[in-house]
Amino acid sequence: MNDLSKLSTLTRSLLRGVGQVMFQDSAWTGLLILAGIFWGSFAGGTPQVAWGALVGLIASTLSGMLMGIDSEDGQNGLWGFNGILVGCAFPTFFDDTWLMWVALIICAMTTTWVRKGFNNVMAPWKVNSLTFPFVFMTWLFLLCAKTLHGLPEYGLSVPTLESSFSDAVATPDFQDIIEYWLKGVSQVFLVNSWVTGLLFLIGLALCSRWAALWAGIGSAIALALAFLFGADSTSISAGLYGFSPVLTGIALGMTFYKPNWKSALWALAGIIVTFFIQAGMNSLMEPFGIPTLTGPFCITTWLFLLPLYKMDVEEKPDHSSWSKK
Amino acid sequence: MNDLSKLSTLTRSLLRGVGQVMFQDSAWTGLLILAGIFWGSFAGGTPQVAWGALVGLIASTLSGMLMGIDSEDGQNGLWGFNGILVGCAFPTFFDDTWLMWVALIICAMTTTWVRKGFNNVMAPWKVNSLTFPFVFMTWLFLLCAKTLHGLPEYGLSVPTLESSFSDAVATPDFQDIIEYWLKGVSQVFLVNSWVTGLLFLIGLALCSRWAALWAGIGSAIALALAFLFGADSTSISAGLYGFSPVLTGIALGMTFYKPNWKSALWALAGIIVTFFIQAGMNSLMEPFGIPTLTGPFCITTWLFLLPLYKMDVEEKPDHSSWSKK
Amino acid sequence: MNDLSKLSTLTRSLLRGVGQVMFQDSAWTGLLILAGIFWGSFAGGTPQVAWGALVGLIASTLSGMLMGIDSEDGQNGLWGFNGILVGCAFPTFFDDTWLMWVALIICAMTTTWVRKGFNNVMAPWKVNSLTFPFVFMTWLFLLCAKTLHGLPEYGLSVPTLESSFSDAVATPDFQDIIEYWLKGVSQVFLVNSWVTGLLFLIGLALCSRWAALWAGIGSAIALALAFLFGADSTSISAGLYGFSPVLTGIALGMTFYKPNWKSALWALAGIIVTFFIQAGMNSLMEPFGIPTLTGPFCITTWLFLLPLYKMDVEEKPDHSSWSKK
């Protein structure tokens, strides 16, 4: 390959890495998602989040290249999707110092081989590690904000014992609800912006209407449950109950099962369970002062994939890059 | 089958589900245990616990029927035993609202396929998930009591940092000790009543004297250790150190190993270790304000089964429904 | 065998058990390490730690003999290395009562079959449980210090919510730094003494210069990172950031990979990641008031072994006792 074609291959791998966070092996979807991240972080006055996303994406992809593991994974963007999430999380929760960037690059690079290791562990049960390499490594690094002066926190909550509710349930109007619903989608990349959520949905629809549909359903059902069960209004209005169910919806509704009425029921059940696991894990993380990240999505999706439930309908054939070990 | 015989099959499956919490594949044992639960919860002024037990049992059994997984498991009551425990736990720790009943049914139904998934994971090492599907899902839902207004807590402790002992060691007389010992058995189903404990022991003896014997030994040794090592008197008098060792005793003493002097020593060691793991986990759960449930039993039993220790005596032949994957 | 030769075999097994904590299958290394433990604990005014080490070592080795599992493991010292660590930890963190010694013996004996069980679980991925049987069981027992009057704590920290830094970053001179660096090695056995650290390094060099080198590098890099990222000076000066990276260095640099430039880079990456996981876990354990023990080493080493990364250079041939399941 000449240099130009190499660069084009690399660019496509990187953009696919963005799309793979939402299970879409498509550079165009990745491009629109990236646009959404840039829009949301610049509009929100935290441009370092967008740059962090890029740095994390590149670092974790380079890590895969240097190690030379599973280059097919690399082409499909499976090296980059954990790294971009690390890159979104670090500038969101840490102060913008040079040591933070060092830590971000170390953590993002690590996710590439941690993913390989976790996937090796899970292979016998035909599940994979999803975004858990990002979740696991970022949890451990975020905890350092409490013990290392060099990594001061920026947006982390204060560790508390959860014993009383901080605020009342909100009474939003219709426009608010649409906004919260779209923010539920944008928070997949830790962005708090309804415009970004809209760009994400458009990006998904470019690659698969089913993906866009299940993302929308996931955020909508979680929002309804959050109102019904009286979740705190700060979390609701920031879309923090939506992002994990969005991913569960895409995972169960169209990625790991072929779309049909049985898998639709299964995905709906998954979305409902994700909501409760999200609420429970919010409480679990309180004494540590760190967020759940996409942990609730990972746990729920595993709980729904591990039974190896067959549904009488044959499973989706094995051509998605996600079915590979 | 005609309707009457179907109903009779279903009833037997449900009652066996009650018995299977204590590893007994017997409808009669189940019936006596159920009687014990009703007695204990009505006598304690919390009849909702008994109704919850029934609802959870039915919901998780229905879940297995709807999904059509492993119908042999269903006939042996292995769909229902996690569900009945969910049904005992929710009205014990949550306030009695209609949303609690919705959450109870969701959680109980979930345990059926979570059990299947966990069992798939553990199959290569010839262990199964025991009551952990109940423990895991109930932990996550109980944590929601701190974050969802719609699921207010009722009997949960306030999250605290464990740093000093709340009360002195008690000096009970002989009658008290018998009572605590029987409550250690009744707490397997979260019931605080010595009459219930007695009914459970009788129910066990109906199916297997070994099971009743090991249940009694488990509770007795744990009680002795709790006094010797100075556990807090509130927990001792409510039988809260007894229920996990009771289950470990039955599991190691007669379920997964044939009763003989070597397995007896092994079961005794298991009961002792369960006591310490119970005390340790009590401390671990303090900052979250949720109970250990039967987690200490699950962890200890796995620690004693995973070595695949053979004992020179051949293992119990494979005809128990618990040996099946 | 006559009695004398039996005794000599037993002694060699015990001493190898000491050496195996640092992956060295050598009685001489074990002897020097034991000397270091005795020196450090007597000099520090806590002789019970040295006696605890001996008792734990003997108890866990006896446990393996009684059960008759894997006698080759026993000869190689793989029964004893978790037990000696339990024996160092209990008198360090618990008050010196007779019940503490009972608990120490129970816990140390347990580690032998827990190790067997954990190794069974991990065998399919060609990793083993390292010192995790010690870590896991000791965590659970240490937690009991908060719930059992009979096991009062001695050197445990008070459970807190980590929200502010307790002290400033130190400005040590060169002699201090050498001391902290050697304490990083001695803390592998929970001993806070630079002389002990020196004895450990000499003991390692007796068996393998690579092992001594990587132990030194591990402690040095962790120390540098602790200063760079501003860890608290109390932990730095006690060597508490060093002991896990020391073990990761030996594990990745010369035990599980043949020493070459690629595995050297891999081990360096492992040491760096161990530092962050140590800092993160320090924060994670705060609400429970228990130490991380060698947990960060275990987790990092698994993260670096599970990818089964091959390095183009063939892996070390299978003659180390650590490669055996």
GROMACS .gro file of N, CA and C in nm, chain B residues 82-204:
model
  369
  407ASN      N    1  -3.527  -1.942   4.354
  407ASN     CA    2  -3.475  -1.806   4.363
  407ASN      C    3  -3.590  -1.705   4.375
  408GLY      N    4  -3.698  -1.733   4.302
  408GLY     CA    5  -3.811  -1.642   4.302
  408GLY      C    6  -3.876  -1.628   4.439
  409ILE      N    7  -3.891  -1.740   4.512
  409ILE     CA    8  -3.955  -1.731   4.643
  409ILE      C    9  -3.868  -1.649   4.738
  410LEU      N   10  -3.737  -1.658   4.724
  410LEU     CA   11  -3.649  -1.579   4.810
  410LEU      C   12  -3.660  -1.430   4.777
  411VAL      N   13  -3.667  -1.398   4.648
  411VAL     CA   14  -3.693  -1.259   4.608
  411VAL      C   15  -3.823  -1.213   4.673
  412GLY      N   16  -3.924  -1.299   4.667
  412GLY     CA   17  -4.055  -1.266   4.722
  412GLY      C   18  -4.054  -1.248   4.872
  413CYS      N   19  -3.968  -1.318   4.943
  413CYS     CA   20  -3.953  -1.294   5.088
  413CYS      C   21  -3.878  -1.165   5.116
  414ALA      N   22  -3.779  -1.134   5.032
  414ALA     CA   23  -3.690  -1.020   5.060
  414ALA      C   24  -3.757  -0.886   5.033
  415PHE      N   25  -3.829  -0.875   4.921
  415PHE     CA   26  -3.881  -0.743   4.883
  415PHE      C   27  -3.974  -0.684   4.990
  416PRO      N   28  -4.079  -0.757   5.036
  416PRO     CA   29  -4.166  -0.695   5.137
  416PRO      C   30  -4.097  -0.681   5.273
  417THR      N   31  -3.986  -0.751   5.294
  417THR     CA   32  -3.912  -0.736   5.419
  417THR      C   33  -3.834  -0.604   5.420
  418PHE      N   34  -3.783  -0.565   5.305
  418PHE     CA   35  -3.693  -0.449   5.301
  418PHE      C   36  -3.752  -0.327   5.233
  419PHE      N   37  -3.861  -0.347   5.153
  419PHE     CA   38  -3.925  -0.233   5.087
  419PHE      C   39  -4.060  -0.206   5.152
  420ASP      N   40  -4.104  -0.082   5.140
  420ASP     CA   41  -4.237  -0.045   5.182
  420ASP      C   42  -4.340  -0.112   5.089
  421ASP      N   43  -4.461  -0.137   5.142
  421ASP     CA   44  -4.561  -0.215   5.069
  421ASP      C   45  -4.642  -0.128   4.973
  422THR      N   46  -4.581  -0.086   4.861
  422THR     CA   47  -4.650  -0.005   4.760
  422THR      C   48  -4.672  -0.089   4.635
  423TRP      N   49  -4.759  -0.041   4.545
  423TRP     CA   50  -4.783  -0.122   4.424
  423TRP      C   51  -4.660  -0.130   4.335
  424LEU      N   52  -4.578  -0.024   4.337
  424LEU     CA   53  -4.456  -0.029   4.257
  424LEU      C   54  -4.360  -0.137   4.309
  425MET      N   55  -4.362  -0.157   4.443
  425MET     CA   56  -4.279  -0.264   4.499
  425MET      C   57  -4.320  -0.398   4.440
  426TRP      N   58  -4.452  -0.422   4.425
  426TRP     CA   59  -4.498  -0.549   4.370
  426TRP      C   60  -4.460  -0.564   4.224
  427VAL      N   61  -4.462  -0.452   4.150
  427VAL     CA   62  -4.415  -0.456   4.011
  427VAL      C   63  -4.268  -0.496   4.006
  428ALA      N   64  -4.187  -0.428   4.090
  428ALA     CA   65  -4.043  -0.457   4.092
  428ALA      C   66  -4.018  -0.601   4.137
  429LEU      N   67  -4.095  -0.648   4.236
  429LEU     CA   68  -4.080  -0.786   4.283
  429LEU      C   69  -4.101  -0.885   4.170
  430ILE      N   70  -4.207  -0.864   4.093
  430ILE     CA   71  -4.238  -0.959   3.985
  430ILE      C   72  -4.128  -0.955   3.878
  431ILE      N   73  -4.083  -0.834   3.843
  431ILE     CA   74  -3.975  -0.822   3.743
  431ILE      C   75  -3.850  -0.895   3.793
  432CYS      N   76  -3.812  -0.868   3.918
  432CYS     CA   77  -3.690  -0.927   3.971
  432CYS      C   78  -3.702  -1.079   3.980
  433ALA      N   79  -3.816  -1.128   4.027
  433ALA     CA   80  -3.834  -1.273   4.041
  433ALA      C   81  -3.830  -1.342   3.905
  434MET      N   82  -3.896  -1.282   3.806
  434MET     CA   83  -3.894  -1.343   3.672
  434MET      C   84  -3.752  -1.348   3.618
  435THR      N   85  -3.677  -1.239   3.641
  435THR     CA   86  -3.539  -1.232   3.591
  435THR      C   87  -3.451  -1.345   3.645
  436THR      N   88  -3.472  -1.381   3.773
  436THR     CA   89  -3.383  -1.480   3.833
  436THR      C   90  -3.382  -1.612   3.756
  437THR      N   91  -3.492  -1.644   3.688
  437THR     CA   92  -3.498  -1.773   3.619
  437THR      C   93  -3.395  -1.781   3.507
  438TRP      N   94  -3.386  -1.673   3.425
  438TRP     CA   95  -3.285  -1.683   3.318
  438TRP      C   96  -3.146  -1.643   3.365
  439VAL      N   97  -3.139  -1.559   3.470
  439VAL     CA   98  -3.007  -1.529   3.528
  439VAL      C   99  -2.946  -1.659   3.583
  440ARG      N  100  -3.029  -1.743   3.646
  440ARG     CA  101  -2.981  -1.872   3.694
  440ARG      C  102  -2.925  -1.957   3.581
  441LYS      N  103  -3.001  -1.959   3.471
  441LYS     CA  104  -2.954  -2.035   3.354
  441LYS      C  105  -2.819  -1.983   3.305
  442GLY      N  106  -2.805  -1.850   3.299
  442GLY     CA  107  -2.680  -1.791   3.252
  442GLY      C  108  -2.565  -1.819   3.347
  443PHE      N  109  -2.588  -1.799   3.477
  443PHE     CA  110  -2.483  -1.826   3.575
  443PHE      C  111  -2.443  -1.973   3.572
  444ASN      N  112  -2.542  -2.061   3.560
  444ASN     CA  113  -2.511  -2.204   3.554
  444ASN      C  114  -2.427  -2.237   3.430
  445ASN      N  115  -2.458  -2.172   3.318
  445ASN     CA  116  -2.375  -2.192   3.199
  445ASN      C  117  -2.231  -2.154   3.228
  446VAL      N  118  -2.212  -2.039   3.296
  446VAL     CA  119  -2.077  -1.993   3.325
  446VAL      C  120  -2.004  -2.094   3.414
  447MET      N  121  -2.073  -2.148   3.513
  447MET     CA  122  -2.007  -2.230   3.614
  447MET      C  123  -1.994  -2.377   3.575
  448ALA      N  124  -2.067  -2.417   3.471
  448ALA     CA  125  -2.070  -2.558   3.434
  448ALA      C  126  -1.932  -2.623   3.418
  449PRO      N  127  -1.834  -2.553   3.356
  449PRO     CA  128  -1.705  -2.621   3.336
  449PRO      C  129  -1.639  -2.667   3.467
  450TRP      N  130  -1.676  -2.606   3.579
  450TRP     CA  131  -1.613  -2.644   3.707
  450TRP      C  132  -1.707  -2.725   3.795
  451LYS      N  133  -1.816  -2.771   3.734
  451LYS     CA  134  -1.908  -2.861   3.803
  451LYS      C  135  -1.969  -2.801   3.929
  452VAL      N  136  -1.982  -2.671   3.933
  452VAL     CA  137  -2.058  -2.608   4.041
  452VAL      C  138  -2.177  -2.538   3.977
  453ASN      N  139  -2.276  -2.502   4.057
  453ASN     CA  140  -2.383  -2.422   4.000
  453ASN      C  141  -2.406  -2.297   4.083
  454SER      N  142  -2.505  -2.220   4.041
  454SER     CA  143  -2.516  -2.084   4.094
  454SER      C  144  -2.586  -2.077   4.230
  455LEU      N  145  -2.633  -2.193   4.282
  455LEU     CA  146  -2.697  -2.196   4.414
  455LEU      C  147  -2.804  -2.087   4.422
  456THR      N  148  -2.809  -2.011   4.533
  456THR     CA  149  -2.909  -1.904   4.543
  456THR      C  150  -2.853  -1.770   4.494
  457PHE      N  151  -2.741  -1.772   4.423
  457PHE     CA  152  -2.679  -1.645   4.387
  457PHE      C  153  -2.761  -1.560   4.288
  458PRO      N  154  -2.839  -1.619   4.197
  458PRO     CA  155  -2.926  -1.534   4.114
  458PRO      C  156  -3.018  -1.447   4.200
  459PHE      N  157  -3.074  -1.505   4.305
  459PHE     CA  158  -3.154  -1.426   4.400
  459PHE      C  159  -3.070  -1.320   4.467
  460VAL      N  160  -2.952  -1.359   4.518
  460VAL     CA  161  -2.867  -1.266   4.593
  460VAL      C  162  -2.826  -1.149   4.504
  461PHE      N  163  -2.777  -1.179   4.385
  461PHE     CA  164  -2.723  -1.077   4.296
  461PHE      C  165  -2.831  -0.978   4.252
  462MET      N  166  -2.945  -1.031   4.205
  462MET     CA  167  -3.050  -0.942   4.156
  462MET      C  168  -3.112  -0.863   4.272
  463THR      N  169  -3.129  -0.927   4.387
  463THR     CA  170  -3.192  -0.857   4.499
  463THR      C  171  -3.101  -0.747   4.553
  464TRP      N  172  -2.969  -0.773   4.559
  464TRP     CA  173  -2.876  -0.666   4.597
  464TRP      C  174  -2.898  -0.542   4.511
  465LEU      N  175  -2.901  -0.564   4.378
  465LEU     CA  176  -2.912  -0.450   4.287
  465LEU      C  177  -3.045  -0.376   4.304
  466PHE      N  178  -3.153  -0.453   4.325
  466PHE     CA  179  -3.282  -0.386   4.345
  466PHE      C  180  -3.289  -0.317   4.481
  467LEU      N  181  -3.233  -0.378   4.585
  467LEU     CA  182  -3.238  -0.315   4.718
  467LEU      C  183  -3.161  -0.183   4.717
  468LEU      N  184  -3.052  -0.180   4.641
  468LEU     CA  185  -2.975  -0.055   4.631
  468LEU      C  186  -3.061   0.058   4.574
  469CYS      N  187  -3.161   0.022   4.492
  469CYS     CA  188  -3.250   0.124   4.434
  469CYS      C  189  -3.331   0.198   4.541
  470ALA      N  190  -3.348   0.137   4.657
  470ALA     CA  191  -3.423   0.204   4.764
  470ALA      C  192  -3.360   0.337   4.801
  471LYS      N  193  -3.233   0.353   4.770
  471LYS     CA  194  -3.163   0.477   4.804
  471LYS      C  195  -3.170   0.579   4.691
  472THR      N  196  -3.209   0.536   4.570
  472THR     CA  197  -3.206   0.629   4.457
  472THR      C  198  -3.341   0.648   4.389
  473LEU      N  199  -3.438   0.561   4.418
  473LEU     CA  200  -3.570   0.575   4.356
  473LEU      C  201  -3.676   0.605   4.463
  474HIS      N  202  -3.742   0.721   4.450
  474HIS     CA  203  -3.849   0.757   4.544
  474HIS      C  204  -3.960   0.654   4.545
  475GLY      N  205  -3.980   0.588   4.431
  475GLY     CA  206  -4.092   0.496   4.416
  475GLY      C  207  -4.073   0.364   4.487
  476LEU      N  208  -3.952   0.338   4.535
  476LEU     CA  209  -3.926   0.214   4.608
  476LEU      C  210  -3.868   0.247   4.746
  477PRO      N  211  -3.949   0.311   4.832
  477PRO     CA  212  -3.895   0.349   4.964
  477PRO      C  213  -3.864   0.228   5.049
  478GLU      N  214  -3.756   0.237   5.125
  478GLU     CA  215  -3.714   0.123   5.206
  478GLU      C  216  -3.801   0.112   5.330
  479TYR      N  217  -3.799  -0.007   5.389
  479TYR     CA  218  -3.884  -0.034   5.504
  479TYR      C  219  -3.798  -0.089   5.618
  480GLY      N  220  -3.719  -0.191   5.590
  480GLY     CA  221  -3.641  -0.253   5.696
  480GLY      C  222  -3.491  -0.251   5.671
  481LEU      N  223  -3.447  -0.165   5.581
  481LEU     CA  224  -3.303  -0.160   5.552
  481LEU      C  225  -3.230  -0.077   5.656
  482SER      N  226  -3.106  -0.110   5.681
  482SER     CA  227  -3.028  -0.031   5.774
  482SER      C  228  -2.977   0.095   5.704
  483VAL      N  229  -2.943   0.194   5.784
  483VAL     CA  230  -2.888   0.318   5.730
  483VAL      C  231  -2.742   0.291   5.691
  484PRO      N  232  -2.700   0.335   5.574
  484PRO     CA  233  -2.559   0.317   5.538
  484PRO      C  234  -2.468   0.386   5.639
  485THR      N  235  -2.370   0.315   5.688
  485THR     CA  236  -2.277   0.373   5.784
  485THR      C  237  -2.137   0.326   5.754
  486LEU      N  238  -2.041   0.396   5.813
  486LEU     CA  239  -1.904   0.345   5.811
  486LEU      C  240  -1.886   0.267   5.940
  487GLU      N  241  -1.852   0.142   5.927
  487GLU     CA  242  -1.840   0.053   6.041
  487GLU      C  243  -1.714   0.091   6.118
  488SER      N  244  -1.731   0.147   6.236
  488SER     CA  245  -1.609   0.181   6.309
  488SER      C  246  -1.620   0.154   6.458
  489SER      N  247  -1.742   0.138   6.508
  489SER     CA  248  -1.752   0.103   6.649
  489SER      C  249  -1.868   0.006   6.666
  490PHE      N  250  -1.867  -0.066   6.773
  490PHE     CA  251  -1.971  -0.166   6.794
  490PHE      C  252  -2.092  -0.102   6.856
  491SER      N  253  -2.209  -0.136   6.805
  491SER     CA  254  -2.330  -0.068   6.850
  491SER      C  255  -2.377  -0.117   6.986
  492ASP      N  256  -2.347  -0.241   7.020
  492ASP     CA  257  -2.403  -0.288   7.146
  492ASP      C  258  -2.319  -0.398   7.209
  493ALA      N  259  -2.347  -0.428   7.331
  493ALA     CA  260  -2.266  -0.523   7.407
  493ALA      C  261  -2.304  -0.667   7.372
  494VAL      N  262  -2.218  -0.759   7.412
  494VAL     CA  263  -2.247  -0.899   7.394
  494VAL      C  264  -2.352  -0.942   7.496
  495ALA      N  265  -2.447  -1.020   7.453
  495ALA     CA  266  -2.559  -1.059   7.539
  495ALA      C  267  -2.520  -1.175   7.631
  496THR      N  268  -2.598  -1.196   7.736
  496THR     CA  269  -2.580  -1.312   7.823
  496THR      C  270  -2.712  -1.388   7.830
  497PRO      N  271  -2.739  -1.465   7.728
  497PRO     CA  272  -2.869  -1.532   7.718
  497PRO      C  273  -2.877  -1.656   7.808
  498ASP      N  274  -2.998  -1.693   7.846
  498ASP     CA  275  -3.017  -1.820   7.918
  498ASP      C  276  -3.042  -1.932   7.817
  499PHE      N  277  -3.062  -2.054   7.868
  499PHE     CA  278  -3.071  -2.171   7.780
  499PHE      C  279  -3.186  -2.160   7.680
  500GLN      N  280  -3.301  -2.109   7.730
  500GLN     CA  281  -3.418  -2.099   7.644
  500GLN      C  282  -3.394  -2.002   7.528
  501ASP      N  283  -3.327  -1.890   7.560
  501ASP     CA  284  -3.290  -1.795   7.455
  501ASP      C  285  -3.206  -1.863   7.348
  502ILE      N  286  -3.112  -1.943   7.393
  502ILE     CA  287  -3.019  -2.005   7.299
  502ILE      C  288  -3.092  -2.096   7.201
  503ILE      N  289  -3.187  -2.175   7.255
  503ILE     CA  290  -3.267  -2.261   7.167
  503ILE      C  291  -3.342  -2.176   7.064
  504GLU      N  292  -3.395  -2.064   7.113
  504GLU     CA  293  -3.470  -1.975   7.024
  504GLU      C  294  -3.381  -1.919   6.913
  505TYR      N  295  -3.262  -1.870   6.951
  505TYR     CA  296  -3.169  -1.814   6.851
  505TYR      C  297  -3.130  -1.922   6.750
  506TRP      N  298  -3.112  -2.044   6.803
  506TRP     CA  299  -3.068  -2.154   6.718
  506TRP      C  300  -3.175  -2.184   6.611
  507LEU      N  301  -3.302  -2.186   6.653
  507LEU     CA  302  -3.410  -2.214   6.558
  507LEU      C  303  -3.431  -2.096   6.463
  508LYS      N  304  -3.410  -1.975   6.513
  508LYS     CA  305  -3.422  -1.860   6.423
  508LYS      C  306  -3.313  -1.861   6.315
  509GLY      N  307  -3.197  -1.915   6.352
  509GLY     CA  308  -3.091  -1.931   6.251
  509GLY      C  309  -3.140  -2.013   6.133
  510VAL      N  310  -3.229  -2.110   6.159
  510VAL     CA  311  -3.286  -2.190   6.050
  510VAL      C  312  -3.394  -2.111   5.977
  511SER      N  313  -3.480  -2.042   6.052
  511SER     CA  314  -3.593  -1.973   5.987
  511SER      C  315  -3.545  -1.858   5.899
  512GLN      N  316  -3.430  -1.799   5.934
  512GLN     CA  317  -3.381  -1.684   5.857
  512GLN      C  318  -3.335  -1.721   5.716
  513VAL      N  319  -3.327  -1.850   5.686
  513VAL     CA  320  -3.298  -1.890   5.548
  513VAL      C  321  -3.400  -1.824   5.455
  514PHE      N  322  -3.524  -1.813   5.501
  514PHE     CA  323  -3.628  -1.744   5.424
  514PHE      C  324  -3.657  -1.606   5.481
  515LEU      N  325  -3.562  -1.548   5.553
  515LEU     CA  326  -3.575  -1.413   5.607
  515LEU      C  327  -3.688  -1.402   5.709
  516VAL      N  328  -3.724  -1.512   5.773
  516VAL     CA  329  -3.828  -1.510   5.875
  516VAL      C  330  -3.763  -1.518   6.012
  517ASN      N  331  -3.809  -1.430   6.103
  517ASN     CA  332  -3.751  -1.422   6.236
  517ASN      C  333  -3.846  -1.487   6.337
  518SER      N  334  -3.852  -1.620   6.341
  518SER     CA  335  -3.948  -1.689   6.427
  518SER      C  336  -3.898  -1.830   6.458
  519TRP      N  337  -3.889  -1.863   6.588
  519TRP     CA  338  -3.839  -1.996   6.622
  519TRP      C  339  -3.938  -2.105   6.583
  520VAL      N  340  -4.068  -2.074   6.586
  520VAL     CA  341  -4.168  -2.174   6.544
  520VAL      C  342  -4.145  -2.211   6.397
  521THR      N  343  -4.121  -2.107   6.317
  521THR     CA  344  -4.093  -2.130   6.175
  521THR      C  345  -3.969  -2.218   6.158
  522GLY      N  346  -3.866  -2.190   6.239
  522GLY     CA  347  -3.744  -2.271   6.232
  522GLY      C  348  -3.773  -2.417   6.260
  523LEU      N  349  -3.860  -2.440   6.359
  523LEU     CA  350  -3.898  -2.577   6.394
  523LEU      C  351  -3.972  -2.643   6.278
  524LEU      N  352  -4.066  -2.569   6.219
  524LEU     CA  353  -4.139  -2.624   6.104
  524LEU      C  354  -4.043  -2.657   5.988
  525PHE      N  355  -3.944  -2.572   5.969
  525PHE     CA  356  -3.846  -2.599   5.861
  525PHE      C  357  -3.771  -2.730   5.890
  526LEU      N  358  -3.727  -2.746   6.015
  526LEU     CA  359  -3.651  -2.868   6.049
  526LEU      C  360  -3.737  -2.993   6.030
  527ILE      N  361  -3.864  -2.985   6.070
  527ILE     CA  362  -3.954  -3.099   6.050
  527ILE      C  363  -3.971  -3.127   5.900
  528GLY      N  364  -3.990  -3.019   5.824
  528GLY     CA  365  -4.004  -3.034   5.679
  528GLY      C  366  -3.881  -3.100   5.617
  529LEU      N  367  -3.764  -3.058   5.662
  529LEU     CA  368  -3.641  -3.120   5.611
  529LEU      C  369  -3.636  -3.268   5.646
   0.00000   0.00000   0.00000
